[in-house]
Amino acid sequence: MSRVRSVLREVWPRLAAIAILVAIWQLVYQSGFFDKVVLPSPLQVWRALGHDLGNGVIWRNTESSIVRLLIGFTVSVAAGTVFGLLEVASSFFERSFGSLVVGLQSLPSIAWLPLAVLWFGLSEQAVLFVVIIGSFPAVALATMNSVRQVPPLLQRAGRTMGASGWRLYRHVVLPAAIPGYVGGMQQGWAFAWRSLMAGELIIASANGLGGLLTRSQQNLETPTVIAVMAVIVIIGMFVDLAVFGTLDNRIRSRRGLLVHQG
Amino acid sequence: MRPATARRMALVPDPALASAKLAVRDVARVYRSARGGKVSACADVSFEVHPGEFVCILGPSGCGKSTLLNMLAGLDRPDRGDVLIDGHPIAGPGPDRAVLFQEPALFPWMSVAGNVDFALKFVGVPKSERRDRTMHWLAKVQLSRFAEAQPHELSGGMRQRAALARALACEPEVLLADEPFAALDAQTREILQAELQRVWLDTGKTVVFVTHNVREAAFLADRVLLMSAPPGTIVEDRAIDVERPRNVDDPALARVVAGIHAHLIEEVNKVVAREIGSA
């Protein structure tokens, strides 16, 4: 009961904000300021969402996007982790390639797409490339920082128990770095999701939510455009909060790192 | 004074030191300060600790007492001189010397029992024995009920007890403590001092305990080594002949405290005078 109430307390401000935005939207729609073709009413969007969910269009495209994302994200987590650990192991590696990756982060991943298209064509690989290059730096940096920020005291304690070298890493440093590492994965996920949508959108791939967005726009199916945008937001938030949020919460509360709100 | 060449041959156990568990000989350690200058942490420190002895190192802040402890732990190395265990130079940290830090340094991802078990696993105790030994040592520090708690669920005093259990469970020959009770409130500190005395009387470990608290040193130690203002050297080596188990309110202890205190204040005043002079 109290759990339901606490969830409600979390959720209602968001619902209120959404309700207010929808109301404003409805008013703008009714004012006739925009052509009805380019700004449909909330109800039309709702119907389009129901229709496209019903006929499986959204599910199909979501599935292709998620599959791409999982492949790209897995590769970038693996590569980013190895890269981050190399940065920890070698200060030369950090100062050389590590600083390049920091620079890479200031380049929006979508800026790689033209090059990716030249290399791979308007293909799956081009999109995957953009996803990987977009999320890998966040994972690499978080891996390095999470290991660097392990309190030296814990390492000293481990060493006095006779742990050294790889054993010290395996049993003390890496477990201690996990909260920061999970935070980095969460960030990497967010970058991967945005890069994926941007890549699909521009390549207008035959499947995937980004492609659906482009095709709907070209067919002037504005309600579907907005409905798909909502789906993108919902998936992004769901994974961010439900998957990473829960994981992060569990790890932090176990270690006493959560600040409880009275 | 022995010739320098003789000191270099520390690999051969020195018969003259055969009775010493730990020996620090002519040790000096210099640090580079942030501004590029050199800060001498300690200079020409020599002392011995006999098996089963409880030695407190007491001194003003910056006198290098933690540096000495780190060298005994093998976490730091002297620039000059030798640091020996059983007559052999200390090359690095090892489970024969358990360390209690000022912070409990428990691993936050494991339960209290998990922390003790982890230490035992590292020392190579077989799994079948670990549970019993863990529970035995948690009982010794009165934490049996909290075996499955996470470290953050314990109070500061309880965490430090857990750290003590973890340190002693590996049955080290030497326990090194670096102001382990300094961050605790006065009451908890006294309780833990009494408990450490009790555990020490039970186990007879060799202990080196660093503190800046005179009462703590007098209460716990067989011998108090008083260090000078930095660069620290040992200016007094005083045996505390008060019967055990000791009581904090023992008047004999109060007299000892007064004596050490007077000497310590002299050293602290030197530090203050120097700081004011250089300001």
XYZ file of C-alpha atoms in Angstrom:
541
model
C 0.000 0.000 0.000
C 2.669 2.490 1.043
C 4.678 1.321 -1.934
C 1.839 2.158 -4.297
C 1.542 5.522 -2.612
C 5.248 6.271 -2.929
C 5.188 5.336 -6.617
C 2.197 7.633 -7.079
C 4.000 10.447 -5.339
C 6.925 9.979 -7.732
C 4.764 9.801 -10.814
C 2.035 12.392 -10.417
C 4.130 15.535 -11.080
C 5.195 14.008 -14.380
C 1.644 13.087 -15.281
C 0.562 16.600 -14.412
C 3.231 18.089 -16.654
C 2.202 15.817 -19.534
C -1.461 16.731 -19.035
C -0.641 20.447 -19.147
C 1.430 20.046 -22.314
C -1.314 18.046 -24.003
C -3.820 20.726 -23.051
C -1.647 23.467 -24.560
C -1.194 21.333 -27.656
C -4.969 20.920 -27.974
C -5.467 24.700 -27.629
C -2.847 25.456 -30.290
C -4.478 22.851 -32.551
C -7.896 24.461 -32.092
C -6.566 27.953 -32.660
C -5.843 26.961 -36.262
C -2.421 28.615 -36.163
C -0.887 25.559 -37.849
C -2.281 23.650 -40.780
C -4.084 20.503 -39.499
C -1.852 18.391 -41.731
C 1.325 19.449 -39.950
C -0.136 19.675 -36.443
C -2.667 16.943 -35.737
C -4.650 16.915 -32.504
C -3.573 14.847 -29.512
C -6.501 12.535 -30.199
C -5.394 11.902 -33.796
C -1.906 11.059 -32.584
C -3.357 8.752 -29.954
C -5.411 6.987 -32.635
C -2.374 6.705 -34.926
C -0.433 5.181 -32.054
C -3.209 2.680 -31.415
C -3.501 1.888 -35.101
C 0.227 1.350 -35.627
C 0.529 -0.696 -32.500
C -2.472 -2.729 -33.599
C -1.184 -3.533 -37.059
C 2.280 -4.332 -35.749
C 4.143 -1.557 -37.576
C 5.547 -0.049 -34.410
C 6.419 -3.428 -32.890
C 8.250 -4.551 -36.007
C 10.263 -1.370 -36.272
C 10.966 -1.277 -32.557
C 12.285 -4.789 -32.743
C 14.735 -3.970 -35.539
C 15.920 -0.877 -33.711
C 16.433 -2.770 -30.450
C 18.334 -5.564 -32.186
C 20.656 -3.015 -33.786
C 21.054 -1.238 -30.524
C 21.920 -4.400 -28.611
C 24.565 -5.352 -31.162
C 26.079 -1.862 -31.254
C 25.907 -1.337 -27.507
C 27.459 -4.729 -26.755
C 30.362 -3.973 -29.052
C 30.889 -0.520 -27.585
C 30.705 -1.766 -23.980
C 33.266 -4.457 -24.755
C 35.560 -2.109 -26.655
C 35.045 0.767 -24.208
C 35.818 -1.426 -21.206
C 39.015 -2.759 -22.737
C 40.011 0.737 -23.811
C 39.299 2.182 -20.356
C 41.302 -0.546 -18.638
C 44.214 0.041 -21.009
C 44.091 3.697 -20.035
C 44.329 2.703 -16.387
C 47.182 0.304 -17.071
C 49.289 2.627 -19.190
C 49.641 6.334 -18.660
C 51.137 6.583 -22.150
C 48.028 5.012 -23.628
C 45.873 7.406 -21.628
C 47.793 10.500 -22.709
C 47.877 9.405 -26.346
C 44.751 7.531 -27.422
C 42.846 8.461 -24.281
C 43.031 12.152 -25.031
C 41.892 11.458 -28.614
C 38.790 9.745 -27.265
C 38.034 12.782 -25.123
C 38.213 14.822 -28.324
C 36.036 12.281 -30.094
C 33.326 12.904 -27.533
C 32.999 16.505 -28.642
C 32.167 15.344 -32.179
C 28.461 14.435 -32.445
C 28.407 10.813 -33.514
C 26.073 11.611 -36.409
C 28.891 13.614 -37.975
C 30.483 10.232 -38.721
C 27.539 9.147 -40.829
C 28.606 10.679 -44.163
C 31.933 8.900 -43.860
C 30.237 5.695 -42.712
C 27.967 5.809 -45.769
C 30.984 6.183 -48.031
C 32.600 3.183 -46.384
C 29.623 0.883 -45.863
C 26.921 2.287 -48.154
C 23.381 3.012 -46.956
C 23.501 -0.110 -44.878
C 23.085 -1.697 -41.512
C 26.829 -1.449 -40.908
C 26.833 2.312 -41.396
C 24.210 2.716 -38.663
C 25.990 0.284 -36.358
C 29.227 2.155 -36.885
C 27.600 5.403 -35.774
C 26.063 3.730 -32.721
C 29.372 2.245 -31.649
C 31.423 5.378 -32.200
C 28.750 7.371 -30.392
C 28.628 5.321 -27.208
C 32.098 3.841 -26.930
C 33.835 6.989 -25.578
C 31.372 7.314 -22.699
C 31.966 3.705 -21.673
C 35.742 4.048 -22.012
C 35.892 7.229 -19.958
C 33.585 5.866 -17.276
C 35.602 2.657 -17.031
C 38.807 4.599 -16.553
C 37.338 7.061 -14.086
C 35.525 4.427 -12.064
C 38.741 2.469 -11.595
C 40.750 5.622 -10.872
C 38.292 6.709 -8.245
C 38.522 3.543 -6.209
C 39.635 4.780 -2.769
C 43.375 4.115 -2.359
C 42.592 3.000 1.182
C 40.708 -0.058 -0.105
C 43.661 -0.978 -2.280
C 46.025 -0.557 0.644
C 43.760 -2.722 2.764
C 43.754 -5.378 0.041
C 47.523 -5.246 -0.227
C 48.003 -5.712 3.496
C 45.947 -8.914 3.158
C 48.441 -10.144 0.624
C 46.561 -9.234 -2.558
C 48.665 -7.837 -5.354
C 48.729 -7.540 -9.120
C 45.837 -9.181 -10.910
C 44.347 -10.610 -7.707
C 44.127 -7.135 -6.225
C 42.346 -5.951 -9.376
C 40.030 -8.885 -9.625
C 38.944 -8.902 -5.988
C 39.294 -5.329 -4.782
C 39.661 -2.699 -7.493
C 37.121 -3.944 -10.035
C 34.331 -4.689 -7.545
C 34.923 -1.294 -5.951
C 34.634 0.359 -9.377
C 31.267 -1.164 -10.281
C 28.947 1.728 -9.298
C 30.848 4.171 -11.500
C 31.081 1.613 -14.288
C 27.327 1.025 -14.327
C 26.840 4.789 -14.470
C 29.073 4.828 -17.538
C 27.074 2.048 -19.190
C 23.918 4.036 -18.562
C 25.450 7.054 -20.231
C 26.761 4.902 -23.075
C 23.279 3.503 -23.539
C 21.809 7.003 -23.828
C 24.406 7.949 -26.450
C 23.830 4.701 -28.343
C 20.066 5.213 -28.422
C 20.361 8.771 -29.757
C 22.997 7.825 -32.305
C 20.859 4.944 -33.482
C 17.795 7.114 -33.970
C 19.807 9.759 -35.812
C 21.464 7.150 -38.016
C 18.214 5.418 -38.906
C 16.510 8.730 -39.516
C 19.059 9.935 -42.021
C 19.621 6.636 -43.761
C 15.813 6.180 -43.711
C 16.374 2.490 -43.247
C 13.650 0.156 -44.385
C 13.031 -0.847 -40.796
C 13.645 0.726 -37.415
C 11.904 3.546 -35.573
C 14.118 6.245 -37.041
C 13.347 5.031 -40.545
C 9.649 4.872 -39.766
C 9.866 8.496 -38.680
C 11.411 9.550 -41.986
C 8.999 7.518 -44.105
C 5.982 8.837 -42.211
C 7.208 12.367 -42.688
C 7.629 11.814 -46.414
C 4.066 10.478 -46.608
C 2.804 13.424 -44.538
C 1.554 11.012 -41.860
C 2.132 13.570 -39.151
C 0.169 11.723 -36.426
C 2.446 8.704 -36.911
C 5.531 10.939 -36.770
C 4.522 12.233 -33.360
C 3.395 8.799 -32.165
C 6.777 7.312 -33.089
C 8.562 10.156 -31.310
C 6.605 9.309 -28.193
C 7.562 5.643 -28.529
C 11.240 6.612 -28.821
C 11.013 8.671 -25.642
C 9.177 5.939 -23.784
C 11.692 3.241 -24.714
C 14.619 5.502 -23.851
C 13.151 6.380 -20.481
C 12.115 2.840 -19.733
C 15.593 1.462 -20.234
C 17.197 4.383 -18.438
C 14.951 4.190 -15.386
C 13.753 0.615 -15.215
C 16.877 -1.204 -16.322
C 19.829 0.981 -15.362
C 18.018 2.891 -12.640
C 17.050 -0.321 -10.862
C 20.494 -1.827 -11.281
C 22.152 1.338 -10.052
C 19.774 1.566 -7.127
C 20.390 -1.988 -6.083
C 24.173 -1.628 -6.230
C 24.194 1.685 -4.408
C 21.769 0.762 -1.678
C 23.749 -2.396 -0.972
C 26.839 -0.264 -0.487
C 25.086 2.467 1.452
C 25.672 5.027 -1.271
C 22.052 6.133 -1.564
C 20.900 9.305 0.082
C 17.528 8.416 1.510
C 14.924 11.082 1.274
C 13.160 11.527 4.587
C 77.635 2.986 16.068
C 77.919 0.065 13.662
C 79.650 0.578 10.330
C 77.387 1.197 7.372
C 78.518 -1.968 5.596
C 77.288 -4.125 8.425
C 73.889 -2.535 8.157
C 73.651 -3.301 4.474
C 73.946 -7.006 5.162
C 70.487 -7.091 6.608
C 69.601 -10.236 4.629
C 71.487 -12.211 7.229
C 69.483 -12.220 10.457
C 71.378 -10.197 12.991
C 71.974 -12.258 16.145
C 71.921 -9.085 18.209
C 68.334 -8.557 17.105
C 67.255 -12.162 17.354
C 64.890 -11.319 20.163
C 63.240 -8.443 18.299
C 60.074 -9.102 16.319
C 60.313 -5.781 14.520
C 63.297 -3.512 14.215
C 63.625 -0.035 12.765
C 67.206 1.106 12.374
C 68.432 4.596 11.461
C 65.411 5.122 9.262
C 64.845 8.373 7.382
C 62.096 9.259 4.951
C 61.762 12.432 2.897
C 58.705 13.446 0.899
C 58.411 15.918 -1.886
C 55.889 18.582 -1.003
C 53.340 19.903 -3.470
C 55.411 23.037 -3.958
C 58.439 21.002 -4.927
C 60.265 21.374 -1.630
C 61.345 18.475 0.520
C 59.604 17.561 3.716
C 61.444 15.311 6.082
C 58.913 12.971 7.698
C 61.325 11.232 9.998
C 65.034 11.146 10.555
C 67.310 8.675 12.326
C 64.579 6.654 13.931
C 65.626 3.435 15.629
C 63.634 1.149 17.881
C 62.796 -2.485 18.412
C 59.582 -4.234 19.255
C 59.763 -7.546 21.092
C 57.423 -10.465 20.443
C 54.090 -10.007 22.200
C 54.828 -6.422 23.080
C 52.316 -3.602 22.723
C 54.144 -0.475 21.602
C 52.484 2.886 21.047
C 54.104 5.547 18.902
C 53.024 8.960 20.078
C 53.869 12.328 18.658
C 52.731 15.662 17.284
C 51.144 15.676 13.853
C 53.600 15.537 10.973
C 56.228 13.765 13.057
C 56.245 10.770 10.727
C 54.551 8.244 12.985
C 52.154 7.093 10.254
C 55.090 6.943 7.862
C 56.853 4.570 10.231
C 53.777 2.406 10.470
C 53.418 2.304 6.698
C 57.019 1.175 6.419
C 56.385 -1.610 8.923
C 53.311 -2.551 6.885
C 55.434 -2.601 3.743
C 53.308 0.080 2.101
C 56.170 2.572 2.119
C 59.944 2.261 2.030
C 62.596 4.136 3.950
C 64.997 6.382 2.032
C 67.707 5.349 4.454
C 68.010 2.671 7.089
C 66.405 -0.726 7.597
C 62.987 -1.934 8.613
C 63.104 -5.564 9.695
C 60.774 -8.319 10.743
C 62.424 -11.276 12.486
C 65.710 -9.809 11.334
C 64.709 -9.800 7.641
C 64.060 -6.632 5.665
C 60.399 -5.900 4.981
C 59.957 -5.998 1.214
C 56.244 -5.342 0.954
C 52.902 -5.844 2.590
C 51.949 -9.311 3.704
C 49.374 -11.166 5.752
C 51.861 -11.722 8.572
C 51.280 -8.050 9.429
C 47.640 -7.012 9.641
C 46.891 -3.298 9.482
C 44.099 -1.284 11.076
C 43.676 2.061 9.374
C 42.039 5.191 10.704
C 39.076 4.387 8.451
C 37.770 0.834 8.783
C 38.500 0.149 5.069
C 35.838 -2.554 4.904
C 34.793 -3.566 1.415
C 31.338 -2.007 0.973
C 30.070 -4.665 -1.439
C 30.389 -7.474 1.108
C 28.660 -8.210 4.378
C 30.628 -8.001 7.613
C 31.153 -11.771 7.588
C 32.013 -11.561 3.893
C 34.793 -9.116 4.685
C 36.347 -11.442 7.250
C 35.871 -14.427 4.964
C 37.529 -12.554 2.111
C 40.641 -11.903 4.181
C 40.795 -15.560 5.195
C 40.397 -16.650 1.589
C 43.296 -14.446 0.588
C 45.499 -15.915 3.240
C 44.638 -19.351 1.877
C 42.396 -20.731 4.623
C 40.320 -23.590 3.152
C 36.633 -22.929 2.706
C 35.610 -25.566 5.245
C 37.348 -23.680 8.045
C 36.488 -20.164 7.022
C 32.917 -19.933 8.316
C 33.856 -21.111 11.812
C 36.838 -18.831 12.011
C 34.845 -15.861 10.762
C 32.143 -16.407 13.348
C 34.728 -17.004 16.075
C 36.385 -13.650 15.453
C 33.130 -11.777 15.021
C 32.080 -13.173 18.393
C 35.346 -11.948 19.902
C 34.534 -8.390 18.892
C 30.839 -8.860 19.770
C 29.523 -8.569 16.255
C 27.954 -12.031 15.892
C 24.517 -10.523 15.450
C 25.734 -8.306 12.641
C 27.529 -10.933 10.595
C 25.181 -10.556 7.640
C 24.854 -6.759 7.876
C 26.441 -4.538 5.258
C 29.243 -2.283 6.581
C 27.238 0.895 5.985
C 24.533 -0.372 8.321
C 26.945 -0.360 11.267
C 28.031 2.514 13.490
C 31.586 3.819 13.238
C 32.653 1.879 16.316
C 31.117 -1.346 15.031
C 32.837 -0.925 11.679
C 36.167 -0.559 13.392
C 35.430 -3.710 15.421
C 34.689 -5.519 12.175
C 37.997 -4.284 10.813
C 39.711 -5.612 13.947
C 38.026 -8.995 13.505
C 39.118 -9.079 9.866
C 42.680 -8.170 10.831
C 42.964 -10.754 13.593
C 41.126 -13.572 11.818
C 44.129 -14.112 9.563
C 46.157 -14.722 12.706
C 48.935 -12.321 11.814
C 52.036 -12.260 13.967
C 51.916 -8.495 14.123
C 49.067 -6.023 14.324
C 49.811 -2.514 13.065
C 47.316 0.214 13.898
C 47.303 3.741 12.524
C 45.110 5.840 14.816
C 42.232 3.406 14.375
C 40.024 5.073 16.996
C 40.801 8.701 16.159
C 37.579 9.266 14.228
C 35.330 7.825 16.940
C 33.514 9.682 19.692
C 35.116 9.662 23.148
C 32.864 6.978 24.663
C 33.132 4.576 21.751
C 36.845 5.136 21.714
C 37.183 4.104 25.365
C 35.067 1.020 24.840
C 37.166 -0.039 21.870
C 40.402 0.615 23.729
C 39.246 -1.677 26.508
C 38.196 -4.260 23.965
C 41.487 -4.101 22.129
C 43.288 -4.598 25.450
C 41.138 -7.639 26.184
C 41.690 -9.166 22.741
C 45.404 -8.443 22.975
C 45.647 -10.103 26.399
C 43.892 -13.130 24.845
C 46.049 -13.394 21.780
C 49.419 -11.973 22.752
C 50.083 -10.449 19.342
C 52.909 -8.029 18.761
C 51.244 -4.639 18.326
C 52.481 -1.290 17.046
C 49.844 1.343 17.577
C 50.177 4.910 16.344
C 48.221 7.629 18.111
C 48.352 11.287 19.057
C 46.273 10.657 22.144
C 48.375 10.398 25.324
C 45.690 8.685 27.403
C 45.152 6.106 24.701
C 48.871 5.389 24.455
C 49.309 5.124 28.228
C 46.263 2.890 28.595
C 47.227 0.443 25.853
C 50.981 0.306 25.700
C 53.729 -1.687 27.340
C 56.050 0.958 25.968
C 55.384 4.411 24.593
C 57.768 5.834 22.017
C 57.479 9.595 22.000
C 58.462 11.280 18.772
C 59.818 14.775 18.360
C 58.594 17.637 16.255
C 59.274 16.931 12.554
C 61.576 15.647 11.259
C 60.549 13.054 13.801
C 62.971 11.106 15.918
C 62.317 9.190 19.077
C 62.923 11.415 22.068
C 61.636 9.129 24.774
C 61.146 5.393 25.161
C 59.033 4.917 28.257
C 57.863 1.623 29.743
C 54.363 1.752 31.230
C 54.503 -0.399 34.346
C 50.840 -0.405 35.175
C 49.200 -3.735 35.833
C 46.760 -5.262 33.376
C 43.957 -5.430 32.728
C 44.089 -1.679 33.124
C 41.336 0.669 34.050
C 41.179 4.116 32.448
C 40.574 5.666 35.866
C 43.632 4.080 37.484
C 45.550 6.883 39.298
C 48.858 5.213 38.394
C 47.870 5.644 34.755
C 46.972 9.292 35.340
C 50.500 9.954 36.654
C 52.012 8.308 33.595
C 49.772 10.381 31.343
C 50.821 13.600 33.082
C 54.489 12.763 32.615
C 54.166 11.937 28.923
C 51.868 14.863 28.340
C 54.404 17.375 29.649
C 57.019 16.018 27.296
C 54.636 15.916 24.326
C 53.568 19.525 24.900
C 57.215 20.563 24.686
C 57.421 18.929 21.278
C 54.130 20.407 20.090
C 55.291 23.859 21.220
C 58.366 23.481 19.056
C 56.134 22.816 16.061
C 53.942 25.815 16.875
C 56.949 28.086 17.393
C 58.341 27.026 14.043
C 55.031 27.581 12.256
C 54.598 31.024 13.746
C 58.225 31.859 13.043
C 57.890 30.899 9.378
C 54.568 32.703 8.886
